[in-house]
Amino acid sequence: MRKYSTIFQRILPEKTIISLIEQHASYLIEASKYIKKALNNYLDRIDDDDLIESLSSIERKADGIKNEFRDLLRKALKLSFEREDLLEFIHIQDNVIDSLEDFGKLISLNLLEISITEDIKTLLFELVDEVIKSIDEYYILISNLEKTFYLSYSKKIIEKQIEIINNLSDIEHKIDLISLKLGKWAFSRKNELNAIDIIHFNNLVIILSKIPNMIARLADKILDFLK
Amino acid sequence: MQIIALIILITLLICFFIGANDSPVIVQPSIQNNDKTDKLNSNFWLMIIGEILGAIFLGSIVANTIINRIVDLTPLYNNIDLLFISIISILIVVFVFLLASQFIPFPISTSHTMIGGIIGIGYLFKFKLFYPAILKIALIWILTPILGLVAGFLFYQSIKFFIFKKKNPQSFPFLFLFFLIVIFFFCLKIINKLDFSSRIVITLTLFSIIILMVYLFIKNGKRIKNSSDRFKQLYYQDSKQVSIEGIIEEYEGIENLFKPMQKILLPFISFAHGANDTGNAISLASLFIYIYILNRGKIFNLNLKDYQIQTLETCIAILLLAGSIALSSGIMLLGRKRFSKIKIENLKISPIRGFCIYLASSLVIILTSGFGYRVSTVYTLAGSLLGIGYSKGFEIFNSKLLIQLTISWLFTFLLSIVSTYFLCKMFMMLFNLNIN
């Protein structure tokens, strides 16, 4: 059936900024589902190429949305937010997906030769859980963004959004503490583990611990949008 | 007699296609995603009521402007053949432009084409052109979408202020009504200089809008109060206990209160559209029939006095009714079908935004039509939509469309002058007619 469009369709584009951000963030959620499996593979010394392929495929799809987002911004349209802020926002959100992919790839590069103690395993899973939690909370923030806009930045909705942003800040702090503990543990074993394993382990922890930092930056940007 | 039939036929076809082209745009802000199918029919019927009433009550003012205020056509009154050629040339150009608008990305305003056509005839026969009036009309064309933009911006900002920025939106209906009543009195002040009948029609129209709004606010008062009480509870209890979904639901409840008000405004915007577009479309046909009757003195060998077809006003009134019925047929037969092909789910016009678009546009169009100026309903609606965009009602919108539209108006206007000029000249050569 031939579609008919009116002058309103020419004023309001089919895709909106927030819907594209939300769509892009949904890939973040999808990618986050693989990091626990990746960690299990690391600890069990399993080389899983399919996992890397899945993460790469998600990253490619997210890139497609990012390009669509940029194309929309490139058009001479009037925006309710600053163009530069939006470009920076999507860049950071895309970096989070890239980090998750990097984590999957980095894990596959080096199989551990020594076993990791149970308490460190617990800490590692705690770290991954907190990262996933921060991504989930962030997604709630994003999925409410459209409603926040639709309801014209209603005071009470903004208050609730700020609560989520504060939660994200707490998670970030918690992750900082866990990653510090893990880093200290790794370097304290410098005489027992080989240097490559230590650096590799430390890089994995750094990649994961940077994700909540980026999410906190995104949350701050959202706070700016809400103001 | 055949020439009258031909002119009436083209006029009614113009009315039909105006209804088919404009109705999807006019009805669009009143339809949300979830009520596309069930409310569609009732909204189109409401539109038809407005179109017919608008044509009958306010259409003659617009028709008189088209006939009397653009070009002095009186030298043609004694030459019925030349008058016919002139009017048929204008109508053909309008009709062709109207059909062409289906295939180009911009809507074409029939008023711009019609007025352009009359000016083309004026140039061809070197008639007296009323330049100050033409300039005023052109200014109003540019001004109405801008006024729609300003009004849309103000209405949406005020709703944001009265509802969304308040912790307790219970007081919003009263404050907003007060705001509307102030606007109502402001409008009454503006129309003070108009003649009595125009003043009566505009006052009654605006007054009915206010009365219906008050009625709906009172009717929905209990819902608003309940909603507001829940807001109070939400506000005073521990905010962590309240989910964001709960808050969103409360605000959406208030959004939904505006749905019936949108529905009430739909016939008013159609009223303005009916007055403008039908008045415009039938103006030249009325003039021709009137002059024909004056010249020939009779139709079907009947004594005209018995039928009281004596004045231009009577011709206008009869054709307004016929034109509004043709326009309504266009709405129901073609407009509705076209609307069903619109991908409406992507157009996020909430009830409050739709309400603001209608309120802003109907006020602007009813007032300007009352002054006899022919304005475009579609462009004013577009202006109001942009006004909401500028008050951050939409995340992203094409703000340059208004400029693109202005260029397209100018182009349509100039092209219709040239087309009518040459078409009429061609007909004159073909039928060997001369002004002298």
XYZ file of C-alpha atoms in Angstrom:
663
model
C 0.000 0.000 0.000
C 1.376 3.412 -0.985
C 2.006 5.475 2.138
C 0.506 8.931 2.315
C 2.269 11.672 4.199
C 1.049 15.067 5.312
C 2.889 18.264 6.125
C 3.193 17.055 9.740
C 5.301 14.101 8.629
C 7.622 16.560 6.935
C 7.948 18.608 10.105
C 8.469 15.712 12.501
C 10.984 13.093 11.351
C 10.037 9.442 11.637
C 12.948 8.609 13.955
C 13.530 10.732 17.008
C 16.706 11.416 18.934
C 15.557 9.648 22.095
C 14.177 6.617 20.272
C 17.560 6.139 18.564
C 19.421 6.559 21.863
C 17.120 3.966 23.426
C 17.594 1.605 20.505
C 21.368 2.007 20.777
C 21.199 1.427 24.553
C 19.238 -1.777 23.992
C 22.386 -3.206 22.336
C 24.240 -2.292 25.489
C 21.861 -4.511 27.453
C 22.258 -7.268 24.865
C 26.051 -7.100 25.023
C 26.071 -7.056 28.827
C 24.402 -10.478 28.838
C 27.630 -12.007 27.475
C 30.117 -10.704 30.001
C 29.255 -13.197 32.728
C 29.644 -16.038 30.246
C 32.954 -14.539 29.118
C 34.179 -14.454 32.707
C 33.138 -18.075 33.231
C 35.067 -19.022 30.086
C 38.102 -17.161 31.425
C 38.006 -18.914 34.768
C 37.330 -22.332 33.186
C 39.965 -21.717 30.481
C 37.522 -22.136 27.602
C 38.176 -20.504 24.244
C 34.776 -19.416 22.895
C 34.910 -17.814 19.434
C 31.127 -17.711 19.113
C 30.900 -15.329 22.047
C 33.311 -12.898 20.396
C 31.381 -13.171 17.161
C 28.105 -12.425 18.996
C 29.626 -9.386 20.706
C 31.068 -8.133 17.413
C 27.716 -8.530 15.727
C 26.014 -6.471 18.482
C 28.700 -3.829 18.163
C 28.152 -3.611 14.399
C 24.398 -3.212 14.849
C 24.998 -0.498 17.456
C 27.336 1.255 15.007
C 24.521 1.256 12.448
C 22.234 3.035 14.907
C 25.024 5.461 15.802
C 25.445 6.350 12.131
C 21.696 6.793 11.738
C 21.780 9.082 14.782
C 24.600 11.145 13.292
C 22.797 11.374 9.954
C 19.703 12.680 11.718
C 21.771 15.319 13.507
C 23.489 16.281 10.271
C 20.145 17.210 8.709
C 19.247 20.849 9.186
C 16.681 20.161 11.865
C 15.928 22.046 15.049
C 16.806 20.134 18.203
C 15.653 20.486 21.783
C 19.187 19.618 22.952
C 22.643 20.858 21.992
C 23.921 19.050 18.892
C 27.476 18.727 20.320
C 26.149 17.270 23.583
C 24.165 14.669 21.668
C 27.155 13.692 19.537
C 29.325 13.338 22.621
C 26.570 11.362 24.328
C 26.235 8.775 21.559
C 30.033 8.566 21.320
C 30.323 7.654 25.026
C 27.420 5.204 24.861
C 29.056 3.565 21.866
C 32.351 3.364 23.782
C 30.565 1.375 26.485
C 29.481 -1.202 23.896
C 33.014 -1.193 22.471
C 34.386 -1.838 25.972
C 32.113 -4.841 26.412
C 33.318 -6.189 23.073
C 36.942 -5.470 24.051
C 36.389 -7.338 27.306
C 35.193 -10.398 25.371
C 38.129 -10.180 22.968
C 40.737 -9.560 25.661
C 39.541 -12.527 27.656
C 40.036 -14.793 24.635
C 43.612 -13.570 24.051
C 45.147 -15.191 27.067
C 44.118 -18.350 28.906
C 45.106 -18.328 32.576
C 47.795 -20.802 33.583
C 47.153 -20.684 37.311
C 43.939 -21.091 39.273
C 42.280 -18.143 40.962
C 41.217 -18.375 44.596
C 37.517 -18.591 45.449
C 37.408 -15.196 47.187
C 38.872 -13.519 44.088
C 36.421 -15.390 41.882
C 33.619 -14.057 44.093
C 35.025 -10.558 43.786
C 35.277 -10.907 40.004
C 31.647 -12.051 39.758
C 30.643 -9.256 42.115
C 32.401 -6.804 39.783
C 30.623 -8.216 36.726
C 27.265 -8.195 38.552
C 27.722 -4.567 39.520
C 28.652 -3.649 35.943
C 25.531 -5.425 34.668
C 23.479 -3.712 37.371
C 24.807 -0.304 36.342
C 23.933 -1.034 32.706
C 20.418 -2.182 33.699
C 19.840 0.914 35.835
C 21.133 3.088 33.030
C 18.731 1.445 30.616
C 15.819 2.249 32.959
C 16.986 5.861 32.917
C 17.100 5.846 29.122
C 13.787 4.063 28.664
C 12.107 6.662 30.884
C 13.715 9.502 28.969
C 11.134 9.465 26.204
C 8.292 9.616 28.754
C 10.135 12.387 30.612
C 10.242 14.358 27.408
C 6.681 13.431 26.416
C 5.466 14.656 29.806
C 7.428 17.895 29.402
C 10.078 17.271 32.086
C 7.531 16.972 34.851
C 9.053 17.821 38.177
C 8.251 14.519 39.852
C 9.569 12.393 36.999
C 12.821 14.338 37.009
C 13.102 13.728 40.766
C 12.802 9.993 40.125
C 15.335 10.132 37.314
C 17.764 11.910 39.638
C 17.301 9.057 42.131
C 18.442 6.592 39.449
C 21.394 8.826 38.593
C 22.401 8.835 42.276
C 22.121 5.032 42.346
C 24.471 4.847 39.380
C 26.944 6.996 41.219
C 26.797 4.598 44.212
C 27.378 1.606 41.927
C 30.349 3.371 40.349
C 31.874 3.913 43.783
C 31.311 0.271 44.734
C 32.953 -0.919 41.515
C 35.948 1.331 42.152
C 36.466 -0.372 45.529
C 36.139 -3.887 44.064
C 38.511 -3.176 41.193
C 41.034 -1.704 43.618
C 40.930 -4.887 45.688
C 41.340 -7.042 42.579
C 44.240 -4.927 41.317
C 45.983 -5.133 44.647
C 45.515 -8.901 44.707
C 46.968 -9.304 41.225
C 50.059 -7.219 41.873
C 50.615 -8.831 45.267
C 51.044 -12.149 43.400
C 53.846 -10.843 41.215
C 56.201 -13.523 42.460
C 53.733 -16.377 41.899
C 51.974 -15.441 38.622
C 53.617 -14.655 35.356
C 53.786 -11.027 34.347
C 51.581 -11.491 31.267
C 48.809 -13.029 33.375
C 48.999 -10.175 35.869
C 48.853 -7.483 33.181
C 46.093 -9.351 31.354
C 44.074 -9.810 34.551
C 44.569 -6.181 35.469
C 43.510 -4.992 32.014
C 40.310 -7.008 32.271
C 39.508 -5.387 35.602
C 40.328 -1.931 34.218
C 38.041 -2.414 31.184
C 35.155 -3.465 33.403
C 35.722 -0.749 35.986
C 35.754 1.924 33.261
C 32.234 0.996 32.131
C 30.430 2.427 35.209
C 32.619 5.543 34.905
C 31.374 6.038 31.355
C 27.814 5.308 32.427
C 28.130 7.882 35.201
C 29.274 10.406 32.580
C 26.254 9.519 30.437
C 23.991 9.936 33.467
C 25.479 13.390 34.077
C 24.760 14.306 30.461
C 21.162 13.120 30.900
C 20.928 15.307 33.978
C 22.007 18.244 31.801
C 19.341 17.316 29.222
C 16.701 17.184 31.946
C 17.625 20.652 33.156
C -26.946 27.455 -19.087
C -24.188 24.942 -19.954
C -21.540 27.445 -19.007
C -23.084 27.850 -15.535
C -23.133 24.070 -15.163
C -19.466 23.872 -16.200
C -18.422 26.550 -13.716
C -20.432 24.918 -10.908
C -18.972 21.503 -11.771
C -15.360 22.717 -11.600
C -16.105 24.669 -8.413
C -17.610 21.620 -6.729
C -14.689 19.460 -7.890
C -12.307 22.006 -6.370
C -14.257 21.813 -3.098
C -14.167 18.005 -3.248
C -10.388 17.869 -3.664
C -9.811 20.532 -1.019
C -11.689 18.263 1.403
C -9.690 15.230 0.280
C -6.323 17.022 0.506
C -6.739 18.978 3.726
C -8.798 16.646 5.914
C -5.969 14.170 6.732
C -3.858 17.111 7.966
C -6.664 18.714 9.967
C -7.763 15.507 11.660
C -4.229 14.229 12.349
C -3.486 15.983 15.679
C -6.740 14.643 17.130
C -5.800 11.001 16.555
C -3.384 9.172 18.815
C -1.752 5.817 18.118
C -4.171 3.766 20.141
C -7.376 5.278 18.871
C -6.713 5.378 15.169
C -9.457 2.990 14.121
C -12.245 3.527 16.629
C -12.243 7.306 16.737
C -11.461 7.954 13.139
C -15.018 7.983 11.857
C -16.461 10.142 14.611
C -13.630 12.652 14.160
C -14.286 12.902 10.439
C -18.002 13.455 11.105
C -17.192 16.194 13.613
C -15.027 17.765 10.982
C -17.845 17.726 8.448
C -20.221 19.458 10.887
C -17.632 22.193 11.396
C -16.946 22.542 7.666
C -20.620 23.014 6.765
C -21.327 25.453 9.606
C -18.163 27.436 8.877
C -19.015 27.733 5.192
C -22.558 28.884 5.968
C -21.785 31.367 8.735
C -18.401 32.814 7.843
C -17.811 31.783 4.222
C -19.560 34.780 2.682
C -17.108 37.219 4.296
C -14.188 35.439 2.619
C -16.068 35.108 -0.687
C -16.831 38.838 -0.721
C -13.165 39.641 -0.176
C -12.138 37.489 -3.142
C -14.781 39.083 -5.368
C -14.468 42.724 -4.368
C -11.108 43.469 -2.809
C -8.467 42.196 -5.217
C -9.173 43.370 -8.746
C -11.936 45.588 -10.041
C -13.720 43.084 -12.293
C -16.725 45.337 -12.966
C -15.698 46.120 -16.607
C -16.306 42.412 -17.336
C -19.841 42.494 -15.961
C -21.223 43.669 -19.297
C -19.410 40.993 -21.289
C -20.630 37.636 -20.056
C -18.500 35.603 -22.521
C -15.303 37.266 -21.433
C -16.270 36.943 -17.780
C -16.853 33.239 -18.370
C -13.479 32.789 -20.098
C -11.731 34.672 -17.283
C -13.396 32.727 -14.476
C -13.047 29.357 -16.184
C -9.310 30.069 -16.761
C -8.830 30.823 -13.063
C -10.816 27.758 -11.994
C -8.914 25.466 -14.397
C -5.589 26.728 -13.055
C -6.772 26.233 -9.450
C -8.037 22.750 -10.255
C -4.844 21.706 -12.063
C -2.699 23.044 -9.196
C -4.889 21.179 -6.714
C -4.441 17.918 -8.622
C -0.715 18.560 -9.014
C -0.370 18.975 -5.245
C -0.872 15.211 -4.879
C 2.451 14.619 -6.612
C 4.668 17.320 -5.124
C 6.070 17.345 -1.582
C 4.307 20.578 -0.537
C 0.637 21.356 -0.121
C -0.678 23.947 -2.544
C -2.951 26.622 -1.200
C -6.049 27.161 -3.319
C -6.377 30.715 -2.031
C -2.930 31.668 -3.305
C -3.773 30.144 -6.660
C -7.225 31.733 -6.780
C -6.005 35.208 -5.850
C -3.015 34.816 -8.173
C -5.429 33.871 -10.964
C -7.602 36.951 -10.356
C -4.501 39.153 -10.450
C -3.460 37.438 -13.705
C -6.819 38.417 -15.211
C -6.376 41.933 -13.842
C -2.996 42.215 -15.609
C -4.355 40.775 -18.841
C -7.189 43.272 -19.129
C -5.253 46.070 -17.413
C -7.937 46.369 -14.740
C -7.517 48.324 -11.567
C -5.672 46.215 -9.012
C -6.243 47.018 -5.341
C -2.586 46.874 -4.369
C -2.963 47.867 -0.690
C -5.561 45.089 -0.210
C -3.391 42.560 -2.102
C -0.389 43.498 0.014
C -2.498 43.136 3.153
C -3.636 39.676 2.040
C -0.049 38.629 1.260
C 1.052 39.930 4.638
C -1.698 37.944 6.344
C -0.561 34.809 4.472
C 2.890 35.173 5.962
C 1.608 36.355 9.307
C -0.943 33.613 10.077
C 1.515 30.695 10.357
C 3.740 32.959 12.456
C 0.760 33.891 14.658
C -0.076 30.178 14.871
C 3.527 29.532 15.901
C 3.415 32.205 18.625
C 0.002 31.057 19.896
C 1.073 27.381 19.879
C 4.245 28.304 21.768
C 2.327 30.326 24.380
C -0.387 27.716 24.927
C 2.080 24.872 25.312
C 4.320 26.901 27.614
C 1.330 27.821 29.775
C 0.206 24.181 30.014
C 3.740 23.186 30.963
C 3.710 25.878 33.609
C 0.229 25.082 34.952
C 0.518 21.276 34.881
C 3.908 19.728 34.437
C 5.971 22.075 36.535
C 3.523 21.976 39.457
C 3.809 19.496 42.276
C 0.044 19.618 42.621
C -1.651 20.119 39.261
C -5.135 20.327 40.826
C -5.335 24.041 40.249
C -4.447 23.828 36.572
C -7.992 23.661 35.098
C -9.025 26.889 36.806
C -5.850 28.746 36.020
C -5.889 27.572 32.449
C -9.545 28.466 32.040
C -8.860 31.902 33.442
C -6.083 32.202 30.874
C -8.485 31.195 28.079
C -11.141 33.657 29.240
C -8.567 36.473 29.203
C -7.714 35.497 25.611
C -11.425 35.413 24.784
C -11.906 39.009 25.949
C -8.755 40.035 24.146
C -10.201 38.548 20.946
C -13.473 40.411 21.503
C -11.503 43.620 21.752
C -9.765 42.843 18.449
C -13.017 42.223 16.564
C -14.625 45.446 17.816
C -14.190 47.145 14.459
C -15.971 44.430 12.495
C -19.534 44.637 11.258
C -22.278 43.397 13.559
C -22.966 40.023 11.902
C -19.277 39.026 11.768
C -18.899 40.059 15.396
C -21.880 37.927 16.384
C -20.560 34.827 14.545
C -17.019 35.146 15.949
C -18.209 35.934 19.480
C -20.600 32.972 19.459
C -17.906 30.657 18.122
C -15.332 31.715 20.703
C -17.958 31.706 23.440
C -18.990 28.138 22.571
C -15.340 27.044 22.761
C -15.065 28.479 26.296
C -18.437 27.053 27.410
C -17.583 23.580 26.122
C -14.205 23.719 27.839
C -15.784 24.758 31.135
C -18.325 21.960 30.773
C -15.583 19.400 30.169
C -13.460 20.642 33.049
C -16.473 20.407 35.365
C -17.385 16.981 34.005
C -13.858 15.717 34.456
C -13.377 17.613 37.709
C -13.712 14.481 39.836
C -11.081 12.669 37.824
C -8.777 15.665 38.058
C -9.333 15.850 41.819
C -8.689 12.125 42.315
C -5.611 12.381 40.214
C -4.461 15.389 42.152
C -5.079 13.680 45.490
C -2.899 10.828 44.358
C -0.259 13.374 43.387
C -0.408 14.803 46.892
C -0.003 11.332 48.361
C 2.902 10.670 46.065
C 4.472 13.919 47.082
C 4.149 13.579 50.839
C 5.073 9.911 51.202
C 8.616 8.625 50.947
C 9.506 9.261 47.333
C 11.572 6.037 47.154
C 8.399 4.057 47.664
C 6.822 5.493 44.547
C 7.679 3.988 41.197
C 8.392 6.163 38.202
C 5.744 4.192 36.313
C 3.184 5.306 38.913
C 4.092 8.946 38.402
C 4.040 8.587 34.618
C 0.597 6.992 34.860
C -0.706 9.957 36.868
C 0.560 12.490 34.349
C -0.766 10.414 31.466
C -4.153 10.533 33.200
C -4.036 14.298 32.962
C -2.892 14.090 29.336
C -5.950 11.980 28.593
C -8.245 14.669 30.023
C -7.351 16.727 26.974
C -8.577 14.117 24.526
C -12.246 15.189 24.658
C -11.164 18.826 24.469
C -9.239 18.091 21.305
C -12.368 16.529 19.929
C -14.329 19.653 20.773
C -11.814 21.884 19.031
C -11.805 19.768 15.869
C -15.167 21.136 14.598
C -13.955 24.670 15.358
C -10.822 24.290 13.304
C -12.983 22.720 10.588
C -15.372 25.650 10.996
C -12.509 27.989 10.163
C -11.387 25.752 7.298
C -14.905 25.531 5.892
C -15.308 29.316 6.039
C -12.010 29.932 4.295
C -11.744 27.227 1.719
C -15.379 26.942 0.691
C -15.735 30.732 0.687
C -12.695 30.978 -1.519
C -13.641 28.159 -3.889
C -17.190 29.296 -4.593
C -16.525 33.043 -4.782
C -15.969 33.305 -8.541
C -18.765 30.882 -9.407
C -21.165 32.986 -7.290
C -20.055 36.129 -9.036
C -20.521 34.539 -12.431
C -24.003 33.179 -11.679
C -25.054 36.546 -10.280
C -23.788 38.452 -13.314
C -25.277 35.846 -15.650
C -28.652 36.222 -13.966
C -28.413 40.004 -14.125
C -27.546 39.856 -17.830
C -29.917 37.181 -18.985
C -32.666 37.815 -16.490
C -33.872 34.269 -16.325
C -32.937 30.606 -16.044
C -35.199 27.893 -17.354
C -37.589 30.652 -18.417
C -38.723 31.110 -14.836
C -39.349 34.390 -13.147
C -36.331 34.819 -10.968
C -38.082 37.039 -8.500
C -40.191 34.070 -7.437
C -37.054 32.215 -6.434
C -35.476 35.267 -4.886
C -32.176 34.726 -6.637
C -31.669 38.431 -6.766
C -28.521 39.236 -4.943
C -24.927 38.162 -4.979
C -25.336 37.210 -1.322
C -28.022 34.688 -2.218
C -25.817 33.123 -4.897
C -22.948 32.960 -2.422
C -25.158 31.375 0.256
C -26.502 28.673 -2.069
C -23.068 27.862 -3.460
C -21.546 27.854 0.029
C -23.966 25.123 1.039
C -23.330 23.143 -2.162
C -19.566 23.697 -1.842
C -19.491 22.581 1.772
C -21.383 19.398 0.845
C -18.875 18.730 -1.971
C -16.001 19.411 0.437
C -17.563 17.036 2.993
C -17.888 14.357 0.301
C -14.182 14.814 -0.457
C -13.438 14.337 3.236
C -15.482 11.170 3.551
C -14.745 9.567 0.191
C -11.073 10.383 -0.334
C -9.681 12.125 2.763
C -10.551 9.256 5.081
C -8.971 6.733 2.720
C -5.789 8.801 2.516
C -5.657 9.142 6.277
C -5.688 5.366 6.651
C -2.444 5.288 4.643
C -0.643 7.609 7.046
C 1.977 6.004 9.266
C 0.559 7.726 12.339
C 2.401 5.676 14.964
C 5.562 7.661 14.302
C 3.876 10.964 14.891
C 3.999 11.545 18.621
C 1.416 14.272 19.053
C 0.092 13.827 22.582
C -3.447 14.987 23.502
C -2.069 18.135 25.161
C 0.090 18.978 22.163
C -2.820 18.289 19.789
C -5.065 20.470 21.950
C -2.565 23.346 21.782
C -2.227 23.005 17.991
C -6.011 23.178 17.547
C -6.606 25.957 20.048
C -3.854 28.161 18.613
C -4.848 27.570 14.995
C -8.591 27.941 15.488
C -8.176 31.271 17.307
C -5.867 32.637 14.616
C -7.959 31.426 11.673
C -11.375 32.378 13.083
C -10.147 35.889 13.896
C -8.432 36.479 10.545
C -11.377 35.021 8.615
C -13.665 37.333 10.565
C -11.712 40.233 9.107
C -12.343 38.765 5.657
C -8.789 37.596 5.074
C -8.360 34.315 3.282
C -5.857 32.214 5.224
C -4.535 28.694 4.889
C -5.685 26.327 7.644
C -2.998 23.777 6.830
C -0.166 26.323 7.068
C -1.528 27.768 10.297
C -1.713 24.267 11.776
C 1.880 23.714 10.658
C 2.853 27.020 12.306
C 1.209 25.967 15.595
C 3.008 22.623 15.459
C 6.310 24.449 15.039
C 5.390 26.701 17.994
C 5.140 23.600 20.171
C 8.462 22.441 18.783
C 10.054 25.748 19.768
C 8.709 25.380 23.310
C 10.549 22.024 23.437
C 7.450 19.968 22.804
C 9.256 17.861 20.207
C 12.824 16.567 20.449
C 13.527 17.244 16.806
C 11.618 19.056 14.088
C 12.115 20.670 10.729
C 12.072 24.357 11.621
C 13.025 25.393 8.100
C 9.797 24.048 6.664
C 8.047 27.365 7.264
C 10.596 29.122 5.045
C 10.284 26.379 2.431
C 6.507 26.776 2.564
C 6.744 30.550 2.132
C 8.895 30.017 -0.964
C 6.395 27.481 -2.297
C 3.517 29.956 -1.698
C 5.343 32.645 -3.572
C 6.090 30.249 -6.393
C 2.462 29.021 -6.544
C 1.193 32.573 -6.431
C 3.444 33.814 -9.259
C 2.894 30.696 -11.349
C -0.877 31.034 -11.032
C -0.690 34.678 -12.197
C 1.309 33.693 -15.264
C -0.715 30.527 -15.991
C -4.073 32.281 -15.784
C -2.796 35.172 -17.881
C -1.715 32.891 -20.722
C -4.601 30.431 -20.441
C -7.152 33.218 -20.638
C -5.263 34.816 -23.542
C -5.265 31.470 -25.332
C -9.018 31.028 -24.800
C -9.631 34.561 -26.087
C -7.678 33.807 -29.251
C -9.416 30.459 -29.628
C -12.914 31.910 -29.279
C -12.031 35.189 -30.952
C -12.968 37.341 -27.983
C -11.848 40.855 -27.279
C -12.199 43.197 -24.324
C -13.511 45.950 -26.557
